[in-house]
Short mmCIF file of C-alpha atoms and ligand atoms in Angstrom, two decimals:
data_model
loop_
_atom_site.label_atom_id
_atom_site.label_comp_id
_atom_site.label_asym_id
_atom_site.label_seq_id
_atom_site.Cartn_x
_atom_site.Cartn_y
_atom_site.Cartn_z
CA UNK N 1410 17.20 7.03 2.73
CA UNK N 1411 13.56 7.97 3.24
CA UNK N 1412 12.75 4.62 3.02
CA UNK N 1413 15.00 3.49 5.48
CA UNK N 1414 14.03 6.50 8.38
CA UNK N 1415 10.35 6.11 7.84
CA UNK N 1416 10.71 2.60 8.29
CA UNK N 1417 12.88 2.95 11.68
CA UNK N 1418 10.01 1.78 14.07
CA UNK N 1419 9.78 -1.49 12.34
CA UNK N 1420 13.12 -1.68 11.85
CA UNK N 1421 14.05 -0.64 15.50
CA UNK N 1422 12.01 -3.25 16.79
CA UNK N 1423 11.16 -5.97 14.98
CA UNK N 1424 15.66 -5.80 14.13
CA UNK N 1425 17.09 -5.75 17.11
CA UNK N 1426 14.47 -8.40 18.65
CA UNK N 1427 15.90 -10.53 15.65
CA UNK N 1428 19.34 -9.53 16.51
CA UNK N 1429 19.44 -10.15 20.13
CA UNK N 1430 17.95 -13.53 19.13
CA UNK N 1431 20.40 -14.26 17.03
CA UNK N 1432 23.04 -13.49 19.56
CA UNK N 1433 21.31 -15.63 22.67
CA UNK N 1434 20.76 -18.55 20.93
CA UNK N 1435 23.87 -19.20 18.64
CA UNK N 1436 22.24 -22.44 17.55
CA UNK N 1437 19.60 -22.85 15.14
CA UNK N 1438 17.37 -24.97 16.88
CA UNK N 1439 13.64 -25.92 17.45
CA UNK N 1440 13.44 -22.90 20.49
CA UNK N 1441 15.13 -20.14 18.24
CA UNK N 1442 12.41 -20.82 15.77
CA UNK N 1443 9.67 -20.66 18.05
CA UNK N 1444 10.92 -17.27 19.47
CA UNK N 1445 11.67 -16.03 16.09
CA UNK N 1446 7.85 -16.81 14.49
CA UNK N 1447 7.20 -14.91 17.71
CA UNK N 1448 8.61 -11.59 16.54
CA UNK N 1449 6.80 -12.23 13.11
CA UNK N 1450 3.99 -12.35 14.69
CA UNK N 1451 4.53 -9.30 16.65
CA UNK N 1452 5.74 -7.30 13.61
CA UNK N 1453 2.18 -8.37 12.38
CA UNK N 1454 2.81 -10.55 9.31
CA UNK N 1455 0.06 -12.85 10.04
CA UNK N 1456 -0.75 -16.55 11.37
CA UNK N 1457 -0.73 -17.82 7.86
CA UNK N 1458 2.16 -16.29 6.14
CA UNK N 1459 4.40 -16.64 9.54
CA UNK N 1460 3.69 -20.56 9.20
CA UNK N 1461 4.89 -20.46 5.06
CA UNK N 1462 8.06 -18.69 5.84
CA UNK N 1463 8.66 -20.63 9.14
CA UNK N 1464 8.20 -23.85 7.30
CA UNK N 1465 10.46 -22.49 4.15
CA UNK N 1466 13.21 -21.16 6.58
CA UNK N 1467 13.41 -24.75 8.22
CA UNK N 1468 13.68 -25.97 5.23
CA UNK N 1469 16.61 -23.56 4.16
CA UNK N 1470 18.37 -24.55 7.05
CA UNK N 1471 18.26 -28.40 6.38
CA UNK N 1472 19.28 -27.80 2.96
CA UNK N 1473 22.12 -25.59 3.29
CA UNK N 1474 22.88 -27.95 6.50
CA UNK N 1475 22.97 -24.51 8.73
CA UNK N 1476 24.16 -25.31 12.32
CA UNK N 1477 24.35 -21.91 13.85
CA UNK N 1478 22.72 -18.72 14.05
CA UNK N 1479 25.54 -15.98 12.61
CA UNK N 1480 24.62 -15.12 9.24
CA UNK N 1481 21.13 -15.88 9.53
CA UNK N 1482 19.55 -12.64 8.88
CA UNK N 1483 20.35 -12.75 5.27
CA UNK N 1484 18.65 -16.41 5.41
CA UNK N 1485 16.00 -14.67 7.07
CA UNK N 1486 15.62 -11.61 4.51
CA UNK N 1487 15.88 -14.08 1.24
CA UNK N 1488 12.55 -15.93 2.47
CA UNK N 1489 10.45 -13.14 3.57
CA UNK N 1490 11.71 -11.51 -0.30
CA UNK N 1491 10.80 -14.46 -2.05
CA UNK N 1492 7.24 -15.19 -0.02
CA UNK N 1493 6.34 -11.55 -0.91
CA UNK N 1494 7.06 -12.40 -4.48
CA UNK N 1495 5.78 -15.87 -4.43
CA UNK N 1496 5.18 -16.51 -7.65
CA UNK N 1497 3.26 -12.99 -8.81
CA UNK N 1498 4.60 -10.51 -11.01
CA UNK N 1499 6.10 -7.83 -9.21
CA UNK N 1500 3.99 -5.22 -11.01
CA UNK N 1501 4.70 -2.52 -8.31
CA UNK N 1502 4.91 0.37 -10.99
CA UNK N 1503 1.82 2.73 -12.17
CA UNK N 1504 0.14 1.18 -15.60
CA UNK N 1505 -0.25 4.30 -17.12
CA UNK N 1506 -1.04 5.48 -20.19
CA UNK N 1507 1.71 6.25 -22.56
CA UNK N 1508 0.43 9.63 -23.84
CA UNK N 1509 -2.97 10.47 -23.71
CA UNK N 1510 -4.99 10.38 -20.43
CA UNK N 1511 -4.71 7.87 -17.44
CA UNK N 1512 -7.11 8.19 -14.24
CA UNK N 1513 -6.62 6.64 -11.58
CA UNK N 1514 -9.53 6.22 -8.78
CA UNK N 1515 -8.50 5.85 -4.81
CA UNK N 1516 -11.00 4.32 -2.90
CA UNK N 1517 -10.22 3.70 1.55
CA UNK N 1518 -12.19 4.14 4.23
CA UNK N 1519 -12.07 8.01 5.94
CA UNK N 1520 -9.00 8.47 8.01
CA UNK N 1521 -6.47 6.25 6.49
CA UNK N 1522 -4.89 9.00 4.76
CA UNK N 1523 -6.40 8.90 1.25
CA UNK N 1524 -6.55 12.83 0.96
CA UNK N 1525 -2.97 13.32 1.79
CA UNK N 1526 -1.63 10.59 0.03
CA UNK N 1527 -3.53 11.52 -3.39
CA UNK N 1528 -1.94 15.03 -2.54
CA UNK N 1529 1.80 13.31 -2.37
CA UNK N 1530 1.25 11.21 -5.80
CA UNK N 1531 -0.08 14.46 -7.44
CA UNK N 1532 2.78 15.90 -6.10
CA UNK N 1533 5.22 13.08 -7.48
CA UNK N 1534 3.65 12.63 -10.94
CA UNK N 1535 3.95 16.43 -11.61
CA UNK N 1536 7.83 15.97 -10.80
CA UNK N 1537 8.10 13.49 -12.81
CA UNK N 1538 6.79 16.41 -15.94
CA UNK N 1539 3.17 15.25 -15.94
CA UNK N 1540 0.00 17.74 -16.35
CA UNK N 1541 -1.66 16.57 -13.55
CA UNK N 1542 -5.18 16.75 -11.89
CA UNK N 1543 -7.72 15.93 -8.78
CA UNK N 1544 -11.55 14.94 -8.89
CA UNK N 1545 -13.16 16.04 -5.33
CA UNK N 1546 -15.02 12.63 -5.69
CA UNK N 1547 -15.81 12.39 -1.84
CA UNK N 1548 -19.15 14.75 -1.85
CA UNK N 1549 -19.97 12.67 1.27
CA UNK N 1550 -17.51 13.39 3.52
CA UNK N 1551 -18.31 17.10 5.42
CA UNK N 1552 -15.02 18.85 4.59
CA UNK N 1553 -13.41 16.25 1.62
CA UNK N 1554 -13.64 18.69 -0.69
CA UNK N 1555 -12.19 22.02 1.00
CA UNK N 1556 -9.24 19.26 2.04
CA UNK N 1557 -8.33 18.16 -1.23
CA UNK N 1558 -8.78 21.58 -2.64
CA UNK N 1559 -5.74 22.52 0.11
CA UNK N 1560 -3.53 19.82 -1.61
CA UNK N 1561 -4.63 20.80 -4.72
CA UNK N 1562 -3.11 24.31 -3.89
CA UNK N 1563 -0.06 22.75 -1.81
CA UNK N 1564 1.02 21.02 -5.32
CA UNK N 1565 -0.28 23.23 -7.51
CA UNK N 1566 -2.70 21.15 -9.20
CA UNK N 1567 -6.11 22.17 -10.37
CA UNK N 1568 -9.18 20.17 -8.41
CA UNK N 1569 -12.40 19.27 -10.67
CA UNK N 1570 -15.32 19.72 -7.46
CA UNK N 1571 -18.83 20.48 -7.43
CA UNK N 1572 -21.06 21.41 -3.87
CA UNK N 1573 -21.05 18.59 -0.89
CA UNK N 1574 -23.79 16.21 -1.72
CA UNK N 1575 -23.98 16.30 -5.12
CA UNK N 1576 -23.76 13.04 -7.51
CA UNK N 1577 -19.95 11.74 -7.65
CA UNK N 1578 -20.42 10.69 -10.99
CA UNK N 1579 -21.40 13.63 -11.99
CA UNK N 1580 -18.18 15.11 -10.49
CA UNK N 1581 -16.41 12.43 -12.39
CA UNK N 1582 -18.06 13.40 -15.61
CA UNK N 1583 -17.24 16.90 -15.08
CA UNK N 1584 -13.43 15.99 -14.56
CA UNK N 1585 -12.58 13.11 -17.20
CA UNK N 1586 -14.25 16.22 -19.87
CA UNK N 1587 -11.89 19.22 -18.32
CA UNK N 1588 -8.69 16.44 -17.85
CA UNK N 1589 -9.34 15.61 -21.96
CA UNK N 1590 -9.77 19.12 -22.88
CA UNK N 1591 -6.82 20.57 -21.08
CA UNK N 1592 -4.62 18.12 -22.06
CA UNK N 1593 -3.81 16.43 -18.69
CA UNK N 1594 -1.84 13.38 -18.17
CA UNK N 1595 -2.88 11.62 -15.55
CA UNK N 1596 -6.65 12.64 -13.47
CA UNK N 1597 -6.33 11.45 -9.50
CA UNK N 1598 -10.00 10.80 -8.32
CA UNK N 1599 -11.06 10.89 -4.59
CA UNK N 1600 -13.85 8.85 -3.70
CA UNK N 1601 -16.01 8.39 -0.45
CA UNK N 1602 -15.11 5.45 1.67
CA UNK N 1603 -18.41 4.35 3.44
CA UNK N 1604 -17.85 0.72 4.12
CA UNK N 1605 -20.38 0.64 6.49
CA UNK N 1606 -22.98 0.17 3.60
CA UNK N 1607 -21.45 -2.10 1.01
CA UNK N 1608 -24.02 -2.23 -1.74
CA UNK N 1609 -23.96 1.60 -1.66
CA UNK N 1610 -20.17 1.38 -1.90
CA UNK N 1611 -20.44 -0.69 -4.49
CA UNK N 1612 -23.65 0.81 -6.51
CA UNK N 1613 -21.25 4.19 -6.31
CA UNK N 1614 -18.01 3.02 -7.43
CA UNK N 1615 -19.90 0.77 -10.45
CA UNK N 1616 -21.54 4.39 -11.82
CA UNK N 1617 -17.80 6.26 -11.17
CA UNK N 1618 -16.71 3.25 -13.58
CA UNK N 1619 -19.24 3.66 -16.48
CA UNK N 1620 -18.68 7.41 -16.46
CA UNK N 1621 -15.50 7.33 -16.94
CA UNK N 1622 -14.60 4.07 -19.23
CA UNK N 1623 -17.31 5.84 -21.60
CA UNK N 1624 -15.00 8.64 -22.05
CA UNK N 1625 -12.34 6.99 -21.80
CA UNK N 1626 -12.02 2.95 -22.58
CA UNK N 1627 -9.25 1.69 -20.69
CA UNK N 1628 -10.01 3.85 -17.43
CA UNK N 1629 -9.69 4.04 -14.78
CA UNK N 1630 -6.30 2.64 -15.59
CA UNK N 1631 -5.13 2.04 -11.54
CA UNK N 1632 -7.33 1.19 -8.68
CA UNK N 1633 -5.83 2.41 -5.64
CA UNK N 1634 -6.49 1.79 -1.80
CA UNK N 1635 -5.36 3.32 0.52
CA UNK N 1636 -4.99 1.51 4.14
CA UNK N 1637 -3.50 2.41 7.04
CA UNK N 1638 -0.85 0.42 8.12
CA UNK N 1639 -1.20 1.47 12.27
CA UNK N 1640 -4.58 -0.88 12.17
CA UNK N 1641 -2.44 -3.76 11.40
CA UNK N 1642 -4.67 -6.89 10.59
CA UNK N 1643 -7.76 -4.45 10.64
CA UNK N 1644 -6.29 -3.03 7.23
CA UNK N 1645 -6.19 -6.35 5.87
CA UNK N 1646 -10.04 -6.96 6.43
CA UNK N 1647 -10.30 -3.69 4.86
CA UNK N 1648 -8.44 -4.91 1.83
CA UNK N 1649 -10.57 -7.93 1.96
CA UNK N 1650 -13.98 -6.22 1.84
CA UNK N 1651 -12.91 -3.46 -0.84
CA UNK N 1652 -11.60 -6.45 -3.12
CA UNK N 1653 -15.53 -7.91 -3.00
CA UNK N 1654 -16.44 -4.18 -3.93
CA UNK N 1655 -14.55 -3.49 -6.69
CA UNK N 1656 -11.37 -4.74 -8.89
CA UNK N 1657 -8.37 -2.74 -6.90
CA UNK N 1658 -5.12 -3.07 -8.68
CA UNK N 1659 -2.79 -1.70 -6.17
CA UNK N 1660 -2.44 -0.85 -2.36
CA UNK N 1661 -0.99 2.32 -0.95
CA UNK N 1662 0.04 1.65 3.17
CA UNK N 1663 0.12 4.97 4.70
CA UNK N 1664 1.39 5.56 7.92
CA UNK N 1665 4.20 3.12 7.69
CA UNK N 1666 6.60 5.34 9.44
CA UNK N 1667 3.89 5.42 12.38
CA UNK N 1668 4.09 1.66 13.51
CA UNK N 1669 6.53 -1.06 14.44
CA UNK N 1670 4.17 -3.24 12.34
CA UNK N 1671 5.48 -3.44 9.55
CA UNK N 1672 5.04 -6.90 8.76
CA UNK N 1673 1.84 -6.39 7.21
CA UNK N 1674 2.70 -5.69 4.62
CA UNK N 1675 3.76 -9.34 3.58
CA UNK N 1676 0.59 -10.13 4.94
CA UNK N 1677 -1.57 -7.91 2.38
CA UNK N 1678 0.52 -9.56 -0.74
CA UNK N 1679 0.23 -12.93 0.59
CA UNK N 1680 -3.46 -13.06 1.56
CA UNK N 1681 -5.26 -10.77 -1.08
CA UNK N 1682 -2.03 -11.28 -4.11
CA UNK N 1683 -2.58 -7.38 -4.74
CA UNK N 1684 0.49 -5.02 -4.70
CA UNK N 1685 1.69 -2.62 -2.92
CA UNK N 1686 2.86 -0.33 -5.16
CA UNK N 1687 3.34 2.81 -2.30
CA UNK N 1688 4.00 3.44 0.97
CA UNK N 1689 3.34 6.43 3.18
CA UNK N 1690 5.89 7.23 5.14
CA UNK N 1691 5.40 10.52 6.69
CA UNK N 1692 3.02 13.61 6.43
CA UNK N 1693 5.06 15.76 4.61
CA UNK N 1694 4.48 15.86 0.41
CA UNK N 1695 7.61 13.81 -0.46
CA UNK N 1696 7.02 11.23 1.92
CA UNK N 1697 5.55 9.07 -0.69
CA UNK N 1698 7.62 6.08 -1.89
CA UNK N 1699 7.16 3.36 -4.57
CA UNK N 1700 7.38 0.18 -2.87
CA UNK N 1701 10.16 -2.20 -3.16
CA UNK N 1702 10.48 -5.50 -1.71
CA UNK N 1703 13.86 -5.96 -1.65
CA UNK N 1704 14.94 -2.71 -0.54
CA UNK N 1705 11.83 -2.66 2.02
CA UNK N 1706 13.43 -6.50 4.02
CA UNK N 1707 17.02 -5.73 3.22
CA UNK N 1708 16.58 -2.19 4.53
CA UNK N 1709 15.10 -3.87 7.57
CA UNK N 1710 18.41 -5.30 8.47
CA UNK N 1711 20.88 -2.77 6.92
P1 LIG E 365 -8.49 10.48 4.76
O1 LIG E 365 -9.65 10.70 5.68
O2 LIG E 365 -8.33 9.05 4.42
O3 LIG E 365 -8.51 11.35 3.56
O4 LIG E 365 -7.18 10.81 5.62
P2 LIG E 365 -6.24 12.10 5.62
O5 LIG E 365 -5.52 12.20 4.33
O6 LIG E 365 -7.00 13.26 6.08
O7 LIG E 365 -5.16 11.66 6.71
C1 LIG E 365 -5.49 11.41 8.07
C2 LIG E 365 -4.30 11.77 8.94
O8 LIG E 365 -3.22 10.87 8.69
C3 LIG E 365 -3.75 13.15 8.67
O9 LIG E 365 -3.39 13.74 9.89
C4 LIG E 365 -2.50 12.90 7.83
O10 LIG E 365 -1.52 13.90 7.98
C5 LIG E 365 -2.03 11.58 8.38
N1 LIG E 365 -1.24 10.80 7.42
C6 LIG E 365 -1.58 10.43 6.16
N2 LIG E 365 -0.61 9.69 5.61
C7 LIG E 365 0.39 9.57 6.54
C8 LIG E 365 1.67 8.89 6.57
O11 LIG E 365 2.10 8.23 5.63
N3 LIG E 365 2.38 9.00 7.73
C9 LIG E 365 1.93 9.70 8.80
N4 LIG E 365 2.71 9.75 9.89
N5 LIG E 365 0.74 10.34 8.80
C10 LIG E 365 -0.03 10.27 7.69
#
């Protein structure tokens, strides 16, 4: 159900424009396509993956010899399912650890709502019984700290932090060494998001990983970004850049409950074949969800 209200601006608009179309053209013809990659287009899922569904639904409709428009939605909903599957396992779960220790690093650029939404998965993997806990790895950002340090509170989780400025790595030491000794299961690690200087970025994030696959092998265990699904295709330059930075294993779109754009998500997974394993869908700290294809297009039209 939260799925389905946080999605209601997508669904509100990008729906009932396929709705309507549905109902003034009755025939499935070469202008009803035209006006429905239109709406794609609008709802933001990109040139490229609007052309491979347009040219898969057109081939649905030949095959299954489809001569009008009733019904079509589910036609509709099967293709955009299967092109944000195409072909990739659907690994939209955590990999976590077992037992023993699992760290997971979020990297984004500032404003894309990496603080809260590291606040919300804290707050979700200590529901779900873990011992959970946050590294203030953003000593760049004037105020990172203090504003993790509130979620920290908000959730109850402890928050590993040393002074603005200081060495992240050293932060990260400091953490992965408390997580181990008190027995925590899973360590959530903020990190500064300066894009603007991408051999920094990337010099930073490479000494985050050494620290913390010394102490621990296998970590960090999940690579998350964050991006902010209001920018639309901005977010997927983002996810572009970050991928040449470092090896993210999953996506988080915030703000999903904030645009009508919805769309992009298909194209993140169909341009950068990274998952999107959560979705922001509000400020609040359940408004966190695991993201589901199916439910996410189905739910569209529901
Ligand atoms: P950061 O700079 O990336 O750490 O971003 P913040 O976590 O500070 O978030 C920036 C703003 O976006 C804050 O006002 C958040 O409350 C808001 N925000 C974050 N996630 C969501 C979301 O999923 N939905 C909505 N509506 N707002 C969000």
């Amino acid at each position: 159900n939260k799925f389905k209200e946080g999605l209601s601006k997508t669904r509100n608009q990008f729906t009932s424009k396929v709705n309507d179309l549905v109902a003034k053209y009755r025939k499935v013809d070469e202008d009803f396509f035209e006006e429905l990659e239109e709406i794609l287009l609008q709802a933001d899922v990109g040139f490229e993956t609007v052309t491979e569904l347009m040219d898969s639904l057109r081939f649905e409709v030949q095959r299954k010899n489809i001569k009008n428009t009733s019904g079509i939605q589910s036609v509709i909903s099967e293709k955009l399912v299967e092109i944000y599957k195409a072909g990739e396992d659907d690994i939209a779960e955590l990999q976590l650890e077992e037992s023993g220790l699992s760290v997971i690093l979020f990297v984004g650029v500032n404003g894309v709502g990496k603080t809260t939404t590291i606040g919300k998965l804290a707050h979700r993997l200590k529901e779900e019984g873990k011992n959970v806990m946050l590294a203030a790895g953003d000593t760049f950002r004037a105020g990172a700290i203090d504003q993790l340090q509130v979620w920290g509170d908000r959730v109850g989780v402890e928050v590993i932090k040393q002074s603005e400025g200081s060495d992240p790595a050293a932060v990260m030491y400091d953490a992965v060494r408390a997580a181990k000794s008190r027995n925590v299961d899973v360590l959530i690690c903020d990190t500064a998001g300066r894009l603007q200087n991408k051999v920094n970025l990337m010099n930073e994030l490479e000494k985050i990983h050494r620290v913390i696959s010394r102490e621990i092998p296998d970590a960090p265990h999940e690579v998350l970004l964050a991006l902010d699904a209001t920018t639309g295709q901005n977010a997927l330059v983002q996810a572009q850049t970050f991928k040449e930075v470092t090896n993210v294993t999953g996506i988080v779109l915030t703000k999903l409950d904030g645009t009508a754009k919805g769309g992009i998500v298909l194209a993140i997974r169909n341009k950068l074949h990274i998952p999107v394993k959560f979705v922001g869908l509000g400020e609040k700290m359940d408004d966190l969800q695991p993201f589901d294809a199916e439910k996410y297009v189905y739910g569209l039209f529901a």
